[in-house]
GROMACS .gro file of C-alpha atoms in nm:
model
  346
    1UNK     CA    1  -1.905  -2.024  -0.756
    2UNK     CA    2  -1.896  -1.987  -0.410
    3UNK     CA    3  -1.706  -2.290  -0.352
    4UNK     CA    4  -1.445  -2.235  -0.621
    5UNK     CA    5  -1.338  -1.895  -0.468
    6UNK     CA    6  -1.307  -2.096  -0.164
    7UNK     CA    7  -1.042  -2.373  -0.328
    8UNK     CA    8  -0.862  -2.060  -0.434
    9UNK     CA    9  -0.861  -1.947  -0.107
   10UNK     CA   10  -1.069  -1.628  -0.118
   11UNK     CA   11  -1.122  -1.524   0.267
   12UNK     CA   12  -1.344  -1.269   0.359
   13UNK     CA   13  -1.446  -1.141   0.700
   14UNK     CA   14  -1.705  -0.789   0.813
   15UNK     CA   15  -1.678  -0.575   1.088
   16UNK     CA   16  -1.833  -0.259   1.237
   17UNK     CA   17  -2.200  -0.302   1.183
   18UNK     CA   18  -2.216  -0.457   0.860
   19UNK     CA   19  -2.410  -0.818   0.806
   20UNK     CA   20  -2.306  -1.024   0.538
   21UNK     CA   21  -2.645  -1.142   0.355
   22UNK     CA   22  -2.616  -1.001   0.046
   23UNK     CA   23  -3.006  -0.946  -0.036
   24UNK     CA   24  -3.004  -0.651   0.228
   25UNK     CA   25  -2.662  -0.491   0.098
   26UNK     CA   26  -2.829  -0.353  -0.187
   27UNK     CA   27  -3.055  -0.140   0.047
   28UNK     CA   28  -3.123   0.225  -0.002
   29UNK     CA   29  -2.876   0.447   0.246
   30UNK     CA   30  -2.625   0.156   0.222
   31UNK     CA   31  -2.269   0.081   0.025
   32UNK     CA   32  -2.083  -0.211   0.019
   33UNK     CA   33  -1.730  -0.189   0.052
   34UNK     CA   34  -1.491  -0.414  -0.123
   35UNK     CA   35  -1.158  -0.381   0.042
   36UNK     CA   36  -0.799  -0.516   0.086
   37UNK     CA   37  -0.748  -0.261   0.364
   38UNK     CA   38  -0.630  -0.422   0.660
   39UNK     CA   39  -0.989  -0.360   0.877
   40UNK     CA   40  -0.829  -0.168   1.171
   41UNK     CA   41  -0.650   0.112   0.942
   42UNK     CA   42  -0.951   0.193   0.786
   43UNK     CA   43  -1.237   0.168   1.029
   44UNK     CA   44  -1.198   0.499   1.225
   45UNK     CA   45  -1.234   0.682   0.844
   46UNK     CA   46  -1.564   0.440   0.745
   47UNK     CA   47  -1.723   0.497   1.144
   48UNK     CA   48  -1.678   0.875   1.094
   49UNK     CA   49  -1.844   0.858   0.729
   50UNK     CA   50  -2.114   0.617   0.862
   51UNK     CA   51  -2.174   0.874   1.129
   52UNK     CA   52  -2.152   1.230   0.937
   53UNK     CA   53  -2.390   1.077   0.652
   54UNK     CA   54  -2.620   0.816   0.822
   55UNK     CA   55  -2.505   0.551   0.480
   56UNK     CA   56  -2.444   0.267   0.662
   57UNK     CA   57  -2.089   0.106   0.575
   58UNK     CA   58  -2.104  -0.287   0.459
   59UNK     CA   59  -1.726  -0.415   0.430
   60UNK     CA   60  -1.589  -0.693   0.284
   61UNK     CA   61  -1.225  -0.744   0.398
   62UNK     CA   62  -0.944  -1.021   0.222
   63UNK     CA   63  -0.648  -0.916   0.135
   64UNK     CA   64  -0.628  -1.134  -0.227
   65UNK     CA   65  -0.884  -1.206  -0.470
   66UNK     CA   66  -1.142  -0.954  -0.429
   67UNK     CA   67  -1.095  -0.797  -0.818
   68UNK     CA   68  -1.141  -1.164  -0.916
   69UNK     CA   69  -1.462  -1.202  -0.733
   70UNK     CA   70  -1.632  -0.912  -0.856
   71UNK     CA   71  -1.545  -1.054  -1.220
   72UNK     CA   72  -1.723  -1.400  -1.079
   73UNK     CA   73  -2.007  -1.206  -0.953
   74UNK     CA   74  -2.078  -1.030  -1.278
   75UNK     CA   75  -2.423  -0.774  -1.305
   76UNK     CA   76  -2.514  -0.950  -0.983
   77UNK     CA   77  -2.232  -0.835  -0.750
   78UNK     CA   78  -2.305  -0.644  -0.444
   79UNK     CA   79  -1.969  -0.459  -0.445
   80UNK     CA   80  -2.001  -0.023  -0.480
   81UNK     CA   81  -1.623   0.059  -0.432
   82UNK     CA   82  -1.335  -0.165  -0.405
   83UNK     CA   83  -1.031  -0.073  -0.198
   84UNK     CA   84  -0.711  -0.191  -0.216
   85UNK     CA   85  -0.347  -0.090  -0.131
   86UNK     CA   86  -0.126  -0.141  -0.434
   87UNK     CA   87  -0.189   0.052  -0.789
   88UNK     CA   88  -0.136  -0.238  -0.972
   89UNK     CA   89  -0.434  -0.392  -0.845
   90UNK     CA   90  -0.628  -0.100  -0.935
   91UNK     CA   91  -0.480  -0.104  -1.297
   92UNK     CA   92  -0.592  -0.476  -1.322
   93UNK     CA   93  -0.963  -0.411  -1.210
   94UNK     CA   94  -0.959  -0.126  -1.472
   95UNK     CA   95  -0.819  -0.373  -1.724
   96UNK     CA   96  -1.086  -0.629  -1.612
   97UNK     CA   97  -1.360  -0.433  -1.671
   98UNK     CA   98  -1.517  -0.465  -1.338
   99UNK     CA   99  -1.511  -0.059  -1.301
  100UNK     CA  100  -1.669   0.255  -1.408
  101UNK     CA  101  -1.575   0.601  -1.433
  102UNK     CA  102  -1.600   0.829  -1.178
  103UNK     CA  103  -1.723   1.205  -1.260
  104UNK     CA  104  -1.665   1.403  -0.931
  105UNK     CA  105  -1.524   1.736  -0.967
  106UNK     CA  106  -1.502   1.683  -0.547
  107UNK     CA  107  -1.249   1.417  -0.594
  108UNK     CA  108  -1.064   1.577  -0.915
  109UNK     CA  109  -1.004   1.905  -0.727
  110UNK     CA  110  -0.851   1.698  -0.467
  111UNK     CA  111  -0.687   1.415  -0.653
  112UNK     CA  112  -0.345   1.558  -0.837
  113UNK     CA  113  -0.310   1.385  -1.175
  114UNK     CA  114  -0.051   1.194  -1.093
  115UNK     CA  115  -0.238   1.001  -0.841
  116UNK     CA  116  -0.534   0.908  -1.061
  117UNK     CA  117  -0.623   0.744  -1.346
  118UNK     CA  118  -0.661   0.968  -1.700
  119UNK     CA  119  -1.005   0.810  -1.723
  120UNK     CA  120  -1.123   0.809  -1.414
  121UNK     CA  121  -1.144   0.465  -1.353
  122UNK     CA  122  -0.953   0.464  -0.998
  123UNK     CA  123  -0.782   0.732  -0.762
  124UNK     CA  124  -0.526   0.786  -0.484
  125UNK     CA  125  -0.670   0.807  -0.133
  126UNK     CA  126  -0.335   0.788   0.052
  127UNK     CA  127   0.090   0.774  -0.037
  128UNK     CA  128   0.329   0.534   0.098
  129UNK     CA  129   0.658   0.570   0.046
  130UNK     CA  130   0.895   0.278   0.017
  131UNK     CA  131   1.162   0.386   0.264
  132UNK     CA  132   1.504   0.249   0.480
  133UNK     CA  133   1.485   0.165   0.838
  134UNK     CA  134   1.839   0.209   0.956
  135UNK     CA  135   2.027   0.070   1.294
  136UNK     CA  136   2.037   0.446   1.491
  137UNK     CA  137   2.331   0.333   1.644
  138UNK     CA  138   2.545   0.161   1.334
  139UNK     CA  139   2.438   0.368   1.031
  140UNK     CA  140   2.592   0.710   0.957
  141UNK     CA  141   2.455   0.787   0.645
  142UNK     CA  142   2.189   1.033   0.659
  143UNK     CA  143   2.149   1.016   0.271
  144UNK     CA  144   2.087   0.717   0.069
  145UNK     CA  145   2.006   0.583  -0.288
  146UNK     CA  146   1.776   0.286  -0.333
  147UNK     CA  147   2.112   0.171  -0.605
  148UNK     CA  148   2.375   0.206  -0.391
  149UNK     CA  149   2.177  -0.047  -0.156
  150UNK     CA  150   2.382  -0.243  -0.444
  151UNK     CA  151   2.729  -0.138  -0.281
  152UNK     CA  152   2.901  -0.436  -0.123
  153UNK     CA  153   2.942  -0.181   0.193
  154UNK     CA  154   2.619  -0.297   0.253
  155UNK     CA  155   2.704  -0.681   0.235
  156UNK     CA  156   2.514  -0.878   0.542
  157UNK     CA  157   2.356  -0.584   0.673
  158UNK     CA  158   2.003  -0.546   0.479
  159UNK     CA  159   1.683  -0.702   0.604
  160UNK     CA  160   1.375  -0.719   0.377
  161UNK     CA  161   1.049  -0.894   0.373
  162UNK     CA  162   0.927  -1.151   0.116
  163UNK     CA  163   1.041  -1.013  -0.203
  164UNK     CA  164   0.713  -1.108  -0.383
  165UNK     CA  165   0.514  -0.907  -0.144
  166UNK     CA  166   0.354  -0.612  -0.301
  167UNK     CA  167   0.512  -0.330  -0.151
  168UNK     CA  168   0.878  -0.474  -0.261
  169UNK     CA  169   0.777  -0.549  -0.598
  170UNK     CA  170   0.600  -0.248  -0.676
  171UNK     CA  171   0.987  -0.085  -0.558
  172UNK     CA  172   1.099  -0.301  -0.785
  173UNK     CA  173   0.888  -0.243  -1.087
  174UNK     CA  174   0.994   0.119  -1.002
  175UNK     CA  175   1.317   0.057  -1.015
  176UNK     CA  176   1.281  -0.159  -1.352
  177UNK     CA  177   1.124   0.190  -1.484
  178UNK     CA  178   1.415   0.396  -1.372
  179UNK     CA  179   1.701   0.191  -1.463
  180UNK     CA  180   1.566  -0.055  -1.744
  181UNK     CA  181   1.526  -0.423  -1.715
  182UNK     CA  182   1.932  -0.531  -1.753
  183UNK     CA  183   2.033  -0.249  -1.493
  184UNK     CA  184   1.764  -0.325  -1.240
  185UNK     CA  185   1.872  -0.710  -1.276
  186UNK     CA  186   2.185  -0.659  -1.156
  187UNK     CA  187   2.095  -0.417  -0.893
  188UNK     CA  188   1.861  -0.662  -0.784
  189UNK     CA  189   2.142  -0.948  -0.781
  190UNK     CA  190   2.410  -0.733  -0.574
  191UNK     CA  191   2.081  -0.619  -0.302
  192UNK     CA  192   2.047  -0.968  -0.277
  193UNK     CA  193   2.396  -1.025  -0.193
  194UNK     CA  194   2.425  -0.737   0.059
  195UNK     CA  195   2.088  -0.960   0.270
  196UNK     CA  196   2.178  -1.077   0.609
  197UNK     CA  197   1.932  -1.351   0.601
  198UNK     CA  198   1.655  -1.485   0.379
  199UNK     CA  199   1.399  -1.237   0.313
  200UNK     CA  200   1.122  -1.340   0.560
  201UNK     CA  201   0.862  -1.189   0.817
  202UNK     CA  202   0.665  -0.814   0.779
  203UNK     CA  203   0.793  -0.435   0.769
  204UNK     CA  204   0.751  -0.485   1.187
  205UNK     CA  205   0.993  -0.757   1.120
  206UNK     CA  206   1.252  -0.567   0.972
  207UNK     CA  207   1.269  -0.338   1.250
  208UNK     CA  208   1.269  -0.606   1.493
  209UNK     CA  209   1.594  -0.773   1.359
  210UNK     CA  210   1.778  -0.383   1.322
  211UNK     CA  211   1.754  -0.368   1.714
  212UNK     CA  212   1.841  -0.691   1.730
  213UNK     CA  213   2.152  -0.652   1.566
  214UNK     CA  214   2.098  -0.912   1.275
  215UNK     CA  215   2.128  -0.649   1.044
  216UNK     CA  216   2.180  -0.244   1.029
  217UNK     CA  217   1.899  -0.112   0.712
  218UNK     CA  218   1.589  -0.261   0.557
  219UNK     CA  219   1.306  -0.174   0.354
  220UNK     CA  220   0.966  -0.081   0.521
  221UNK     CA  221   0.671   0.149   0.448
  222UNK     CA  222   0.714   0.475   0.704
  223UNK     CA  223   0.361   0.434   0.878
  224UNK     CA  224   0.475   0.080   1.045
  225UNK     CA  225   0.712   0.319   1.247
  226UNK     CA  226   0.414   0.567   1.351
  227UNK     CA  227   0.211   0.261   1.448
  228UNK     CA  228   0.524   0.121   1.648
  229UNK     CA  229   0.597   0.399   1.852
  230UNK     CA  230   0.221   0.514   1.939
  231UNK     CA  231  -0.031   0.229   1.915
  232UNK     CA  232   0.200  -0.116   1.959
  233UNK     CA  233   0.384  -0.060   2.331
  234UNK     CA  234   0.542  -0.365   2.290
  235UNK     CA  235   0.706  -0.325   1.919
  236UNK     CA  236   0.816   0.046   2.030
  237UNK     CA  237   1.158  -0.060   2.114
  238UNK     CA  238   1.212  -0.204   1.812
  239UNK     CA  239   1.120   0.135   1.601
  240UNK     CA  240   1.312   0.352   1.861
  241UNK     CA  241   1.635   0.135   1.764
  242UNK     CA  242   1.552   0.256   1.388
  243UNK     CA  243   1.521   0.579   1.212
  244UNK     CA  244   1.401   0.670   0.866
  245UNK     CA  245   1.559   0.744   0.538
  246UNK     CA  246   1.392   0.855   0.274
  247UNK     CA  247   1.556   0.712   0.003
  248UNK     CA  248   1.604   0.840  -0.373
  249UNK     CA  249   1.639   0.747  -0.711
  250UNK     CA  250   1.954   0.874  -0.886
  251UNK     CA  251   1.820   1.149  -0.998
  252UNK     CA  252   1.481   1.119  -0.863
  253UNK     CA  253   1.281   1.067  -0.596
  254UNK     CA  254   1.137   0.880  -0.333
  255UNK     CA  255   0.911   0.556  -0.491
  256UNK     CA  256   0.569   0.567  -0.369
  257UNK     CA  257   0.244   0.331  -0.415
  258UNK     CA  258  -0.094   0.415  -0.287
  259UNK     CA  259  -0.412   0.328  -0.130
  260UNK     CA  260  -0.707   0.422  -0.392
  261UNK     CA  261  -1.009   0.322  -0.498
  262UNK     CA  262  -1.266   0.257  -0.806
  263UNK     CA  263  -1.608   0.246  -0.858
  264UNK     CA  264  -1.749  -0.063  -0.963
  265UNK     CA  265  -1.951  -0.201  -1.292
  266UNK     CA  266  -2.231  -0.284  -1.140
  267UNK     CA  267  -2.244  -0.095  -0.822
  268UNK     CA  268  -2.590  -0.094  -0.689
  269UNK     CA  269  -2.571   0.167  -0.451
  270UNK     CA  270  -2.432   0.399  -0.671
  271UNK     CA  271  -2.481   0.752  -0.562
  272UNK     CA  272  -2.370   0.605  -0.173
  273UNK     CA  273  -2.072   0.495  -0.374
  274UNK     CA  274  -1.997   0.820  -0.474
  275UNK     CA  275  -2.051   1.018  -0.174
  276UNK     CA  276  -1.800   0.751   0.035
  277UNK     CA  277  -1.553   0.820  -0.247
  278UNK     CA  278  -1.582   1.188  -0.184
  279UNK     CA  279  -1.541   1.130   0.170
  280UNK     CA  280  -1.218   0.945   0.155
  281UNK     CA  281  -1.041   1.226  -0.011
  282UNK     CA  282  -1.241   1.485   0.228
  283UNK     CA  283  -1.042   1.720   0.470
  284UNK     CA  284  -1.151   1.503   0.734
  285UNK     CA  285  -1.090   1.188   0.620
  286UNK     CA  286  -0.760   1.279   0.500
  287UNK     CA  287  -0.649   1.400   0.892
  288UNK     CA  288  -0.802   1.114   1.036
  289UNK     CA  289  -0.530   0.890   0.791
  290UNK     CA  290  -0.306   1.118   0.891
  291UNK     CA  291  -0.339   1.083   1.275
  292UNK     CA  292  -0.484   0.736   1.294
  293UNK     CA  293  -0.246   0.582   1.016
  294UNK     CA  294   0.051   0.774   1.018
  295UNK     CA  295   0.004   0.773   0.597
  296UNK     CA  296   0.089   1.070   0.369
  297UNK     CA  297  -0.235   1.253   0.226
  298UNK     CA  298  -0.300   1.261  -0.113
  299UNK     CA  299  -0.478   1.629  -0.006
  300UNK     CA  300  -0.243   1.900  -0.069
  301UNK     CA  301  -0.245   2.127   0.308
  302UNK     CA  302  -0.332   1.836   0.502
  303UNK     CA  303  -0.081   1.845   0.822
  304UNK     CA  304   0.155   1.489   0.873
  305UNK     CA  305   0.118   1.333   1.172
  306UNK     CA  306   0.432   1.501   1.393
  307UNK     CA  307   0.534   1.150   1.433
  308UNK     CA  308   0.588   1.125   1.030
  309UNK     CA  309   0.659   1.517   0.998
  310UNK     CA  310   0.972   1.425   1.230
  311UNK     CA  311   1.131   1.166   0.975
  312UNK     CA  312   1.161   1.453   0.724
  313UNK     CA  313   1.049   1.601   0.395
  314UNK     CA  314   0.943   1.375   0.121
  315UNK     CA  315   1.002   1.397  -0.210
  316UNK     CA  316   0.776   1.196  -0.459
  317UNK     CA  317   0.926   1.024  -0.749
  318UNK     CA  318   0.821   1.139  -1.074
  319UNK     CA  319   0.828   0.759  -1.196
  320UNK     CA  320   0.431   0.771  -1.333
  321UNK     CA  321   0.232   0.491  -1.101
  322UNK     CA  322   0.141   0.356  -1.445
  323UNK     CA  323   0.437   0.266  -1.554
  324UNK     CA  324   0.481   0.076  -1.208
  325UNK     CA  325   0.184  -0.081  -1.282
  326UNK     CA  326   0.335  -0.228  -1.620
  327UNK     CA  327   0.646  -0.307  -1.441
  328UNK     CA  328   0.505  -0.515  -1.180
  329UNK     CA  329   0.502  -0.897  -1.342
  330UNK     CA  330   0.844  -0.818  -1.509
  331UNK     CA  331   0.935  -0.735  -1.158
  332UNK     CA  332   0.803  -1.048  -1.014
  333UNK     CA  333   0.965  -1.293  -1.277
  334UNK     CA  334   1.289  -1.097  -1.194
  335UNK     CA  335   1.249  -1.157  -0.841
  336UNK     CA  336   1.224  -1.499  -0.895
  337UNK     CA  337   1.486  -1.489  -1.187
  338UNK     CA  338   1.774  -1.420  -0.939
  339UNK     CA  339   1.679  -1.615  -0.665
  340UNK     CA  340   1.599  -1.335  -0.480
  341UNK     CA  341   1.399  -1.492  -0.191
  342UNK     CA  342   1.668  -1.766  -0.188
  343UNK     CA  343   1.895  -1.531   0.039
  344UNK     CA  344   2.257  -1.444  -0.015
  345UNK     CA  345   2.448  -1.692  -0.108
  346UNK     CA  346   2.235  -1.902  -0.268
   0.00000   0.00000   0.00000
């Protein structure tokens, strides 16, 4: 089996202290961590649990595939908790049946309802909001609506990663939710048409080519910026040519996806599972995001990093994450339905 998550190119790598031989995962005062958390945003949160607990911290990192490997490992996986960054995938593990409810009146008190699931199958650990990076210099508008991105005022002047990535079409299954399938088409066609370029690169990316001057707004998630200006010296020019917009639905608010997390089948570490579940929504855990990650906390009273608190106040959309979740392969064939990652023009 091993070899045929290979050809489908599963890639998995450890760090911290964890050894990958699967007979000692399964050792008492242990989890194993499943995650498509990029290693370096989460390890200050797992070294802090690891050292408050003594439960040492066994993570498997790759950014695709991990949901399908648990299914391949059946009652024999090693996996406690998987991690990922997009509710969709956490939807599809539910669906899967490779997860278990979780009863924690710890993580329902700090959990809202909108952020988990009605069963308990998966939760919110952190928000990210889907917002506009605009040129300081050649954008006026302090307000904006992800539809009138649509407007051809915009034409040549929006930069946007791959439109299949998960973060755009999560925006878009959002905005298939908001304005139905025919209206989000054709916003989707006219955003297309307002592109500078092909959509290419990351979030970093579209900052990049807004203080380069090959365009003047793009989509990115707001904690690239944080990250920019504090921890990457050499990309902070490119987010101090850019500030942040949160933009809106008509009538709504601003679309977020989330970080979470679900217990899984066969976790065989259970009560470790737990406990690090617990800790991610924890007061502590919740800062450290805050500070290390420059994410929104999915803890009501947790303070923003000043960093983030200076873009503004956020307002949620009310859009429920499950019907994003439904969205998101109508989304994807839409992408692809209007040539999206073609590039205006094309």
């Amino acid at each position: 089996m091993l070899i045929d998550l290979r050809r489908k190119g599963f890639m998995s790598a450890l760090f911290a202290s964890a050894a990958f031989a699967f007979p000692s995962l399964a050792q008492a005062q242990s989890v194993n961590l499943y995650t498509a958390r990029e290693p370096a945003l989460i390890k200050p949160v797992i070294e802090a649990f690891a050292k408050e607990t003594g439960i040492k911290v066994n993570v498997v990192f790759a950014q695709n595939g991990l949901e399908e490997r648990i299914a391949a490992e059946g009652v024999n996986s090693p996996a406690d908790l998987l991690m990922t960054v997009d509710v969709s995938k956490l939807v599809q593990a539910a669906e899967m049946g490779i997860t278990q409810k979780i009863s924690s009146p710890v993580i329902e008190a700090a959990v809202p309802p909108a952020y988990r699931d009605a069963d308990g199958q998966w939760f919110a650990s952190t928000l990210r909001a889907r917002v506009i990076y605009a040129s300081k210099d050649r954008v006026k508008d302090q307000t904006i609506t992800y539809e009138e991105l649509a407007d051809p005022k915009w034409r040549g002047r929006i930069c946007i990663r791959d439109g299949q990535n998960a973060y755009n079409t999560s925006l878009f299954a959002a905005g298939i939710a908001r304005m139905g399938q025919p209206k989000a088409d054709e916003w989707l066609k006219s955003v297309k048409a307002n592109l500078a370029k092909k959509p290419s690169g990351g979030d970093r990316d579209v900052a990049k080519d807004i203080a380069s001057g090959q365009c003047d707004i793009g989509f990115g998630n707001t904690y690239y910026i944080g990250l920019m200006l504090n921890r990457e010296p050499e990309r902070k020019p490119w987010a101090e040519a850019v500030r942040v917009i949160y933009p809106t639905f008509a009538g709504g608010g601003t679309h977020v996806n989330i970080s979470g997390f679900a217990l899984a089948k066969h976790a065989p570490n259970r009560a470790e599972a737990i406990k690090l579940a617990e800790w991610l929504v924890s007061d502590q855990a919740q800062g450290l995001y805050a500070r290390q990650n420059y994410e929104h906390p999915v803890r009501a009273g947790i303070p923003l990093d000043p960093t983030v608190e200076a873009f503004g106040t956020m307002t949620p959309d009310s859009t429920p994450l499950v019907d994003i979740a439904k969205n998101r392969r109508a989304a994807s064939e839409m992408v692809d339905r209007v040539g999206f990652n073609n590039g205006p023009g094309a």
